[in-house]
């Protein structure tokens, strides 16, 4: 039986494609939250949950705009698309306005919450009564998510929270705000949304910057464990070649194998009395591996991995680190609207994954089959939505596009970007040396100049990329916790 048959998924049909012309929506000016930047303009966009039922249930999307200090003529705008899926874009306005400060002089910076990331509707699934032992066993407890899907389905049509519908929202809001053409800056999952926008509305795009690009034909979490193992091996090899790191941790690969053996055997335990624990707390191998994998996303945090692995592998000194893992897992529970994450990945990704192949690829890795197990279990009780046959095909566009792929990215490896750029004749791919999925280390020293030049001039071919060769890795963090 195929994976698609297991999920009961059928794949029609032209009706799934978004309408190319904008739909009529309502914009309402609102008072900005106290956390917003002082000069932001805040708007609530009221859109149909189901565009096939325009007078049916409505949902609201928060929009925040930082108007250009020196507006260009015609006006220019930069739409910021965040990752996840699930990160609330308006919550990043302060940090993003600093990153794009130079462009903000002449461009409006526009932040639109993707449907399902705000409070109307609220797709968070955290269960405040969840037993801690369950949290430390799973990332997404299947029973909790099944209950969440059932609860949300009373008031929400979970089949309408898709990337294609989100692209349609973006286009409708763009038109309602009277922007003829927009610049797009997209991160991680946001690059999937950006490409879906280009697929349907590329005449409304001036230039697109993709950072940590996701190719349309890739499926989360396919390859996650093996790519993480590749990145981790690279880090440990660099530690072996580094005098200070190899002196502090003379057997980094031995430490890793020792940790794997513990995780696959008796497991790690935060003991009673340690850090105020009332009882022994068992932490699953998958939760520990997921915590360590998170450090691979930026080279600054990856520099701590030899120390973290060494510490965890030595049970006489790992209690403080285990307490931090427990704290991280508790925060993860409500870190994102996991209802949206499931609505997207359970339909756009999981049905297309060869589960048997992924388990074989994951064998022997630190992460193992944990994420495959977790997401397949979580998705079994999630409502099915339809995915257009073209959704996973490459996007052909002649629009200017610049792709930045980190050399050591474990989440969206550069092979993703190579698939994308082959269909973008006016595009350029930069494999950024000594960087990972996040690229903001020393941003002002190089990548700000590269990206600003591209977005101002909408020409990828003329961008001077010489400075990327000078980007360096940070020193290893060898100090004890």
Short mmCIF file of C-alpha atoms in Angstrom, two decimals:
data_model
loop_
_atom_site.label_atom_id
_atom_site.label_comp_id
_atom_site.label_asym_id
_atom_site.label_seq_id
_atom_site.Cartn_x
_atom_site.Cartn_y
_atom_site.Cartn_z
CA UNK A 1 0.00 0.00 0.00
CA UNK A 2 1.35 3.42 -0.89
CA UNK A 3 1.76 6.23 1.63
CA UNK A 4 -0.87 8.25 -0.26
CA UNK A 5 -3.34 5.39 0.12
CA UNK A 6 -2.64 5.17 3.84
CA UNK A 7 -3.49 8.84 4.20
CA UNK A 8 -6.60 8.52 2.05
CA UNK A 9 -5.41 11.41 -0.12
CA UNK A 10 -6.67 12.11 -3.59
CA UNK A 11 -4.91 14.57 -5.82
CA UNK A 12 -7.28 16.51 -8.10
CA UNK A 13 -7.64 19.27 -9.78
CA UNK A 14 -7.67 22.60 -11.41
CA UNK A 15 -10.16 23.93 -8.88
CA UNK A 16 -7.39 23.97 -6.28
CA UNK A 17 -5.41 26.64 -8.09
CA UNK A 18 -5.81 30.11 -6.68
CA UNK A 19 -7.72 32.69 -8.63
CA UNK A 20 -5.16 34.90 -10.38
CA UNK A 21 -7.13 38.13 -9.87
CA UNK A 22 -7.41 39.53 -6.33
CA UNK A 23 -10.44 38.76 -4.19
CA UNK A 24 -12.23 41.55 -2.38
CA UNK A 25 -11.24 41.68 1.28
CA UNK A 26 -11.66 44.17 4.11
CA UNK A 27 -8.87 46.15 5.74
CA UNK A 28 -9.44 47.73 9.15
CA UNK A 29 -6.96 50.07 10.77
CA UNK A 30 -6.22 49.12 14.35
CA UNK A 31 -4.15 50.23 17.32
CA UNK A 32 -0.73 48.61 17.24
CA UNK A 33 0.17 46.24 20.09
CA UNK A 34 2.41 47.74 22.75
CA UNK A 35 5.24 45.49 21.55
CA UNK A 36 5.24 47.02 18.03
CA UNK A 37 7.67 49.66 16.85
CA UNK A 38 6.40 53.16 17.58
CA UNK A 39 5.91 54.34 13.99
CA UNK A 40 4.29 51.15 12.65
CA UNK A 41 0.92 51.25 10.89
CA UNK A 42 -1.23 48.32 12.02
CA UNK A 43 -4.10 46.83 10.03
CA UNK A 44 -6.40 43.86 10.36
CA UNK A 45 -7.16 42.08 7.08
CA UNK A 46 -10.50 40.25 7.10
CA UNK A 47 -10.49 37.38 4.59
CA UNK A 48 -12.71 34.34 3.96
CA UNK A 49 -11.48 31.17 5.61
CA UNK A 50 -12.74 29.40 2.49
CA UNK A 51 -12.49 31.48 -0.68
CA UNK A 52 -15.08 29.22 -2.30
CA UNK A 53 -17.52 30.56 0.31
CA UNK A 54 -16.73 34.30 0.29
CA UNK A 55 -19.63 35.14 2.60
CA UNK A 56 -18.91 32.29 4.99
CA UNK A 57 -16.68 32.29 8.07
CA UNK A 58 -14.13 35.12 8.10
CA UNK A 59 -10.69 35.13 9.70
CA UNK A 60 -8.41 38.04 10.52
CA UNK A 61 -4.74 38.45 9.66
CA UNK A 62 -2.65 41.07 11.41
CA UNK A 63 -0.61 43.36 9.17
CA UNK A 64 2.10 45.79 10.28
CA UNK A 65 3.76 48.29 7.94
CA UNK A 66 6.83 50.44 8.51
CA UNK A 67 6.50 53.20 5.96
CA UNK A 68 9.59 54.26 4.00
CA UNK A 69 11.38 57.31 5.39
CA UNK A 70 12.10 58.53 1.84
CA UNK A 71 9.43 56.93 -0.36
CA UNK A 72 10.48 56.01 -3.87
CA UNK A 73 8.33 56.72 -6.90
CA UNK A 74 6.62 54.44 -7.71
CA UNK A 75 6.41 53.20 -4.14
CA UNK A 76 8.42 50.12 -3.24
CA UNK A 77 7.68 47.54 -0.62
CA UNK A 78 9.36 44.54 0.94
CA UNK A 79 7.14 41.71 2.17
CA UNK A 80 8.79 39.55 4.86
CA UNK A 81 7.83 35.84 4.96
CA UNK A 82 8.91 33.86 8.01
CA UNK A 83 9.62 30.18 8.55
CA UNK A 84 8.12 27.33 10.48
CA UNK A 85 5.52 26.93 9.20
CA UNK A 86 4.05 28.77 12.16
CA UNK A 87 6.21 31.77 13.01
CA UNK A 88 4.08 34.87 13.44
CA UNK A 89 5.58 37.47 11.11
CA UNK A 90 4.35 40.57 12.96
CA UNK A 91 6.17 39.34 16.08
CA UNK A 92 9.49 39.77 14.24
CA UNK A 93 9.03 43.41 13.24
CA UNK A 94 11.59 44.82 15.66
CA UNK A 95 14.39 42.46 14.70
CA UNK A 96 13.60 42.53 10.96
CA UNK A 97 13.41 46.32 10.84
CA UNK A 98 16.96 46.37 12.16
CA UNK A 99 18.15 43.79 9.61
CA UNK A 100 16.57 45.75 6.73
CA UNK A 101 17.24 49.23 8.10
CA UNK A 102 18.94 50.50 4.94
CA UNK A 103 16.20 49.26 2.64
CA UNK A 104 13.62 50.67 5.01
CA UNK A 105 14.64 54.17 4.03
CA UNK A 106 13.15 53.75 0.56
CA UNK A 107 10.91 50.67 0.94
CA UNK A 108 7.82 50.06 3.02
CA UNK A 109 8.51 47.00 5.19
CA UNK A 110 5.35 44.88 5.29
CA UNK A 111 4.68 42.11 7.82
CA UNK A 112 1.61 39.91 7.32
CA UNK A 113 0.70 37.09 9.66
CA UNK A 114 0.12 33.89 7.72
CA UNK A 115 -3.33 32.43 8.27
CA UNK A 116 -3.24 30.27 11.39
CA UNK A 117 -0.33 32.04 13.09
CA UNK A 118 -2.34 34.74 14.87
CA UNK A 119 -5.22 34.67 17.33
CA UNK A 120 -8.18 34.58 14.94
CA UNK A 121 -8.17 31.64 14.76
CA UNK A 122 -5.76 30.42 17.40
CA UNK A 123 -4.26 27.09 16.28
CA UNK A 124 -2.08 26.45 19.32
CA UNK A 125 -2.34 22.90 20.64
CA UNK A 126 -0.53 23.06 24.00
CA UNK A 127 -2.24 21.09 26.76
CA UNK A 128 -1.54 22.76 30.13
CA UNK A 129 -2.47 19.53 31.91
CA UNK A 130 -0.09 17.33 29.87
CA UNK A 131 2.03 15.04 32.04
CA UNK A 132 5.71 16.01 31.96
CA UNK A 133 6.72 12.43 31.22
CA UNK A 134 4.75 12.60 27.94
CA UNK A 135 6.42 15.88 26.97
CA UNK A 136 9.84 14.37 27.57
CA UNK A 137 8.93 11.31 25.51
CA UNK A 138 7.49 13.06 22.44
CA UNK A 139 7.84 16.32 20.54
CA UNK A 140 4.23 16.09 19.36
CA UNK A 141 2.21 13.72 21.55
CA UNK A 142 -0.17 12.04 19.11
CA UNK A 143 -3.02 11.83 21.62
CA UNK A 144 -2.78 15.55 22.37
CA UNK A 145 -2.75 16.49 18.69
CA UNK A 146 -5.71 14.23 17.92
CA UNK A 147 -7.64 16.00 20.70
CA UNK A 148 -6.46 19.37 19.38
CA UNK A 149 -7.64 18.58 15.84
CA UNK A 150 -11.03 17.52 17.20
CA UNK A 151 -11.35 20.68 19.33
CA UNK A 152 -10.25 23.07 16.57
CA UNK A 153 -12.51 21.41 13.99
CA UNK A 154 -15.56 22.64 15.92
CA UNK A 155 -14.82 26.21 14.83
CA UNK A 156 -12.10 25.98 12.16
CA UNK A 157 -11.91 24.30 8.74
CA UNK A 158 -8.38 22.94 9.10
CA UNK A 159 -8.28 21.94 5.44
CA UNK A 160 -8.08 25.64 4.43
CA UNK A 161 -4.78 26.35 6.19
CA UNK A 162 -2.44 25.61 3.31
CA UNK A 163 0.49 27.28 1.61
CA UNK A 164 -1.57 27.97 -1.52
CA UNK A 165 -4.32 29.68 0.49
CA UNK A 166 -1.68 31.72 2.32
CA UNK A 167 -0.25 32.88 -1.03
CA UNK A 168 -3.74 33.94 -2.06
CA UNK A 169 -4.08 35.94 1.18
CA UNK A 170 -0.79 37.70 0.44
CA UNK A 171 -1.89 38.68 -3.03
CA UNK A 172 -5.24 39.96 -1.84
CA UNK A 173 -3.62 42.07 0.87
CA UNK A 174 -1.00 43.35 -1.59
CA UNK A 175 -3.75 44.50 -3.94
CA UNK A 176 -5.83 46.02 -1.13
CA UNK A 177 -2.77 48.00 0.00
CA UNK A 178 -2.28 49.23 -3.61
CA UNK A 179 1.19 47.83 -4.15
CA UNK A 180 1.62 47.01 -7.85
CA UNK A 181 4.82 45.03 -7.41
CA UNK A 182 6.51 43.82 -4.27
CA UNK A 183 9.91 42.66 -3.15
CA UNK A 184 9.90 39.46 -1.12
CA UNK A 185 12.31 38.37 1.59
CA UNK A 186 11.65 34.80 2.69
CA UNK A 187 13.24 32.49 5.23
CA UNK A 188 13.12 28.68 5.39
CA UNK A 189 9.47 27.53 5.05
CA UNK A 190 8.69 31.11 3.95
CA UNK A 191 10.64 30.32 0.78
CA UNK A 192 8.08 27.62 -0.05
CA UNK A 193 5.34 30.22 0.36
CA UNK A 194 7.31 32.72 -1.75
CA UNK A 195 7.66 30.21 -4.58
CA UNK A 196 3.96 29.37 -4.44
CA UNK A 197 3.29 33.10 -4.69
CA UNK A 198 5.57 33.30 -7.73
CA UNK A 199 3.82 30.31 -9.27
CA UNK A 200 0.46 32.12 -9.25
CA UNK A 201 1.22 35.85 -9.07
CA UNK A 202 4.70 36.51 -10.44
CA UNK A 203 3.51 39.58 -12.37
CA UNK A 204 3.11 41.24 -8.96
CA UNK A 205 6.72 40.54 -7.94
CA UNK A 206 9.70 42.82 -8.52
CA UNK A 207 12.43 40.72 -6.88
CA UNK A 208 12.65 37.74 -4.50
CA UNK A 209 15.29 36.86 -1.93
CA UNK A 210 15.20 33.29 -0.60
CA UNK A 211 17.32 32.42 2.45
CA UNK A 212 17.57 28.75 3.41
CA UNK A 213 15.45 27.78 0.39
CA UNK A 214 13.05 24.83 0.39
CA UNK A 215 12.60 23.23 -3.04
CA UNK A 216 8.96 22.47 -3.98
CA UNK A 217 9.85 18.79 -4.48
CA UNK A 218 11.19 18.26 -0.96
CA UNK A 219 9.10 16.94 1.92
CA UNK A 220 9.51 17.58 5.65
CA UNK A 221 10.99 15.65 7.48
CA UNK A 222 12.53 13.56 4.65
CA UNK A 223 16.32 13.48 4.96
CA UNK A 224 16.25 15.27 8.31
CA UNK A 225 18.21 12.67 10.28
CA UNK A 226 20.83 11.98 7.61
CA UNK A 227 21.43 15.67 6.84
CA UNK A 228 21.81 16.41 10.55
CA UNK A 229 24.36 13.60 10.82
CA UNK A 230 26.34 15.04 7.90
CA UNK A 231 26.43 18.49 9.51
CA UNK A 232 27.34 17.07 12.90
CA UNK A 233 30.16 15.01 11.40
CA UNK A 234 31.54 18.14 9.72
CA UNK A 235 31.54 19.98 13.05
CA UNK A 236 33.27 17.20 14.92
CA UNK A 237 35.89 16.87 12.18
CA UNK A 238 36.57 20.61 12.48
CA UNK A 239 36.94 20.18 16.24
CA UNK A 240 39.49 17.40 15.68
CA UNK A 241 41.47 19.74 13.44
CA UNK A 242 41.26 22.66 15.89
CA UNK A 243 44.00 22.72 18.51
CA UNK A 244 41.95 24.16 21.38
CA UNK A 245 38.86 22.10 20.68
CA UNK A 246 40.76 18.82 20.25
CA UNK A 247 42.70 19.49 23.46
CA UNK A 248 39.48 20.10 25.41
CA UNK A 249 37.68 17.16 23.78
CA UNK A 250 40.31 14.69 22.50
CA UNK A 251 37.79 12.02 21.48
CA UNK A 252 34.77 13.85 20.03
CA UNK A 253 33.61 10.93 17.90
CA UNK A 254 34.03 8.63 20.87
CA UNK A 255 31.87 11.01 22.90
CA UNK A 256 29.20 10.90 20.19
CA UNK A 257 29.18 7.09 20.04
CA UNK A 258 29.06 6.90 23.84
CA UNK A 259 26.07 9.26 23.88
CA UNK A 260 24.28 7.28 21.17
CA UNK A 261 24.81 4.09 23.18
CA UNK A 262 23.34 5.69 26.31
CA UNK A 263 20.36 7.08 24.38
CA UNK A 264 19.68 3.73 22.72
CA UNK A 265 20.10 1.89 26.02
CA UNK A 266 19.05 3.05 29.46
CA UNK A 267 18.57 6.67 28.35
CA UNK A 268 19.31 9.91 30.18
CA UNK A 269 17.77 10.76 33.54
CA UNK A 270 17.54 14.06 35.39
CA UNK A 271 17.76 12.74 38.92
CA UNK A 272 15.54 13.46 41.88
CA UNK A 273 16.90 16.41 43.83
CA UNK A 274 18.86 17.76 40.88
CA UNK A 275 17.71 21.27 39.96
CA UNK A 276 14.75 20.94 42.31
CA UNK A 277 13.34 17.77 40.74
CA UNK A 278 10.87 15.93 42.99
CA UNK A 279 11.36 12.67 41.08
CA UNK A 280 13.66 11.13 38.51
CA UNK A 281 12.81 12.48 35.05
CA UNK A 282 13.51 10.27 32.02
CA UNK A 283 14.22 12.12 28.75
CA UNK A 284 13.74 10.23 25.49
CA UNK A 285 16.59 9.83 23.02
CA UNK A 286 14.53 11.69 20.41
CA UNK A 287 13.97 14.74 22.59
CA UNK A 288 17.70 14.92 23.41
CA UNK A 289 18.65 14.49 19.73
CA UNK A 290 16.11 17.14 18.67
CA UNK A 291 17.59 19.56 21.18
CA UNK A 292 21.11 18.98 19.85
CA UNK A 293 19.95 19.24 16.23
CA UNK A 294 18.60 22.71 16.98
CA UNK A 295 22.21 23.83 17.60
CA UNK A 296 23.11 22.99 14.00
CA UNK A 297 20.97 25.83 12.64
CA UNK A 298 23.58 28.54 13.24
CA UNK A 299 27.35 28.25 13.21
CA UNK A 300 27.54 30.27 16.43
CA UNK A 301 25.45 27.70 18.33
CA UNK A 302 27.02 24.73 16.50
CA UNK A 303 30.35 25.77 18.01
CA UNK A 304 29.00 24.48 21.35
CA UNK A 305 28.16 20.97 20.14
CA UNK A 306 31.46 19.21 20.97
CA UNK A 307 31.11 20.48 24.55
CA UNK A 308 27.41 19.59 24.78
CA UNK A 309 27.94 16.06 23.47
CA UNK A 310 30.91 15.50 25.80
CA UNK A 311 28.91 16.76 28.77
CA UNK A 312 25.81 14.65 28.04
CA UNK A 313 27.91 11.53 27.45
CA UNK A 314 29.43 11.84 30.93
CA UNK A 315 26.64 11.07 33.35
CA UNK A 316 28.52 12.35 36.37
CA UNK A 317 28.36 15.92 35.04
CA UNK A 318 25.33 16.14 32.76
CA UNK A 319 22.58 17.14 35.22
CA UNK A 320 22.70 20.88 34.59
CA UNK A 321 22.54 20.32 30.84
CA UNK A 322 19.65 17.90 31.21
CA UNK A 323 17.74 20.51 33.23
CA UNK A 324 18.16 22.92 30.31
CA UNK A 325 16.79 20.28 27.92
CA UNK A 326 13.73 19.84 30.13
CA UNK A 327 13.21 23.60 30.15
CA UNK A 328 13.58 23.77 26.35
CA UNK A 329 11.04 20.98 25.85
CA UNK A 330 8.48 22.72 28.06
CA UNK A 331 8.91 25.94 26.08
CA UNK A 332 8.68 24.06 22.77
CA UNK A 333 5.17 22.89 23.64
CA UNK A 334 3.70 26.36 23.07
CA UNK A 335 6.44 27.82 20.87
CA UNK A 336 4.29 27.78 17.73
CA UNK A 337 0.71 27.11 16.61
CA UNK A 338 1.32 23.42 16.01
CA UNK A 339 -2.18 23.16 14.54
CA UNK A 340 -0.97 25.14 11.54
CA UNK A 341 2.26 23.15 11.34
CA UNK A 342 0.24 19.93 11.17
CA UNK A 343 -2.33 21.36 8.74
CA UNK A 344 0.51 22.07 6.32
CA UNK A 345 3.01 19.24 6.83
CA UNK A 346 0.40 16.47 7.26
CA UNK A 347 -0.94 17.31 3.81
CA UNK A 348 1.85 18.90 1.79
CA UNK A 349 4.71 16.67 3.01
CA UNK A 350 3.99 13.43 4.86
CA UNK A 351 1.80 11.74 2.18
CA UNK A 352 4.66 12.00 -0.31
CA UNK A 353 7.41 10.54 1.87
CA UNK A 354 8.72 7.01 1.36
CA UNK A 355 8.59 5.98 5.01
CA UNK A 356 10.61 2.78 4.55
CA UNK A 357 13.38 4.60 2.70
CA UNK A 358 13.55 7.32 5.37
CA UNK A 359 13.86 4.80 8.17
CA UNK A 360 16.76 3.16 6.34
CA UNK A 361 18.49 6.52 5.85
CA UNK A 362 18.02 7.40 9.52
CA UNK A 363 19.47 4.16 10.88
CA UNK A 364 22.53 4.73 13.05
CA UNK A 365 22.17 8.51 13.15
CA UNK A 366 21.80 10.57 16.31
CA UNK A 367 18.22 11.58 15.45
CA UNK A 368 17.28 8.13 14.14
CA UNK A 369 13.68 7.60 13.06
CA UNK A 370 12.31 9.81 15.85
CA UNK A 371 10.98 12.65 13.67
CA UNK A 372 9.52 10.24 11.10
CA UNK A 373 7.79 8.32 13.92
CA UNK A 374 6.54 11.49 15.56
CA UNK A 375 5.13 13.18 12.50
CA UNK A 376 3.48 10.12 11.01
CA UNK A 377 1.81 9.40 14.36
CA UNK A 378 0.72 13.03 14.75
CA UNK A 379 -0.72 13.18 11.23
CA UNK A 380 -2.85 10.04 11.41
CA UNK A 381 -5.75 11.93 12.98
CA UNK A 382 -5.31 15.24 11.19
CA UNK A 383 -7.94 16.38 8.64
CA UNK A 384 -6.95 15.83 5.02
CA UNK A 385 -6.78 18.71 2.56
CA UNK A 386 -6.24 18.46 -1.18
CA UNK A 387 -2.93 19.35 -2.79
CA UNK A 388 -2.70 20.48 -6.39
CA UNK A 389 -0.66 18.17 -8.67
CA UNK A 390 1.53 21.14 -9.59
CA UNK A 391 2.33 22.08 -5.99
CA UNK A 392 5.52 20.00 -5.80
CA UNK A 393 6.73 20.86 -9.30
CA UNK A 394 9.48 23.45 -9.87
CA UNK A 395 8.40 27.06 -10.31
CA UNK A 396 9.40 28.59 -13.64
CA UNK A 397 9.83 32.34 -13.38
CA UNK A 398 11.81 34.96 -15.21
CA UNK A 399 11.70 37.32 -12.24
CA UNK A 400 14.96 38.36 -10.54
CA UNK A 401 15.69 35.98 -7.68
CA UNK A 402 18.64 35.56 -5.32
CA UNK A 403 19.11 32.39 -3.27
CA UNK A 404 21.37 32.18 -0.22
CA UNK A 405 22.14 28.63 0.93
CA UNK A 406 24.39 27.99 3.91
CA UNK A 407 27.34 25.66 3.32
CA UNK A 408 26.58 23.69 6.50
CA UNK A 409 22.77 23.90 6.50
CA UNK A 410 21.26 20.66 7.91
CA UNK A 411 17.66 21.71 7.24
CA UNK A 412 17.66 23.04 3.67
CA UNK A 413 20.91 21.81 2.09
CA UNK A 414 22.24 23.57 -1.00
CA UNK A 415 20.92 20.77 -3.24
CA UNK A 416 17.47 22.30 -2.60
CA UNK A 417 18.63 25.59 -4.06
CA UNK A 418 20.21 23.92 -7.08
CA UNK A 419 16.81 22.42 -7.94
CA UNK A 420 15.15 25.84 -7.68
CA UNK A 421 17.69 27.92 -9.58
CA UNK A 422 17.62 25.64 -12.63
CA UNK A 423 14.15 27.02 -13.36
CA UNK A 424 15.00 30.68 -12.71
CA UNK A 425 16.88 32.14 -15.71
CA UNK A 426 17.30 35.54 -14.01
CA UNK A 427 18.33 34.04 -10.71
CA UNK A 428 21.59 33.55 -8.87
CA UNK A 429 22.56 31.03 -6.20
CA UNK A 430 25.15 31.88 -3.56
CA UNK A 431 26.31 28.99 -1.41
CA UNK A 432 27.42 31.01 1.59
CA UNK A 433 30.64 29.58 3.02
CA UNK A 434 30.93 28.97 6.76
CA UNK A 435 27.23 29.58 7.41
CA UNK A 436 24.29 27.32 8.23
CA UNK A 437 20.51 27.72 8.04
CA UNK A 438 20.58 31.05 9.88
CA UNK A 439 23.01 33.55 8.40
CA UNK A 440 22.88 36.59 10.63
CA UNK A 441 26.33 36.22 12.19
CA UNK A 442 28.34 39.26 11.03
CA UNK A 443 25.36 40.24 8.84
CA UNK A 444 26.51 43.84 8.50
CA UNK A 445 29.96 42.80 7.35
CA UNK A 446 28.83 41.26 4.08
CA UNK A 447 25.39 39.76 3.51
CA UNK A 448 23.54 42.98 4.25
CA UNK A 449 25.41 44.64 1.38
CA UNK A 450 24.79 41.71 -0.99
CA UNK A 451 21.08 41.43 -0.29
CA UNK A 452 20.41 45.17 -0.18
CA UNK A 453 22.11 45.65 -3.53
CA UNK A 454 19.98 42.93 -5.06
CA UNK A 455 16.67 44.12 -3.63
CA UNK A 456 17.33 47.75 -4.59
CA UNK A 457 18.35 46.99 -8.17
CA UNK A 458 16.34 43.82 -8.84
CA UNK A 459 19.27 42.30 -10.72
CA UNK A 460 20.91 39.16 -9.35
CA UNK A 461 23.61 39.02 -12.01
CA UNK A 462 25.26 42.31 -11.04
CA UNK A 463 25.48 41.57 -7.32
CA UNK A 464 29.06 41.66 -6.02
CA UNK A 465 29.52 38.56 -3.88
CA UNK A 466 33.27 38.78 -3.26
CA UNK A 467 32.85 39.45 0.44
CA UNK A 468 31.23 36.06 1.16
CA UNK A 469 34.62 34.43 0.68
CA UNK A 470 35.84 36.32 3.74
CA UNK A 471 33.18 34.96 6.11
CA UNK A 472 34.76 32.93 8.90
CA UNK A 473 33.57 30.40 11.44
CA UNK A 474 33.44 31.36 15.13
CA UNK A 475 35.78 29.76 17.63
CA UNK A 476 34.59 26.60 19.35
CA UNK A 477 32.91 27.05 22.72
CA UNK A 478 34.98 24.88 25.03
CA UNK A 479 34.17 26.49 28.38
CA UNK A 480 32.29 24.20 30.78
CA UNK A 481 28.63 25.00 31.46
#
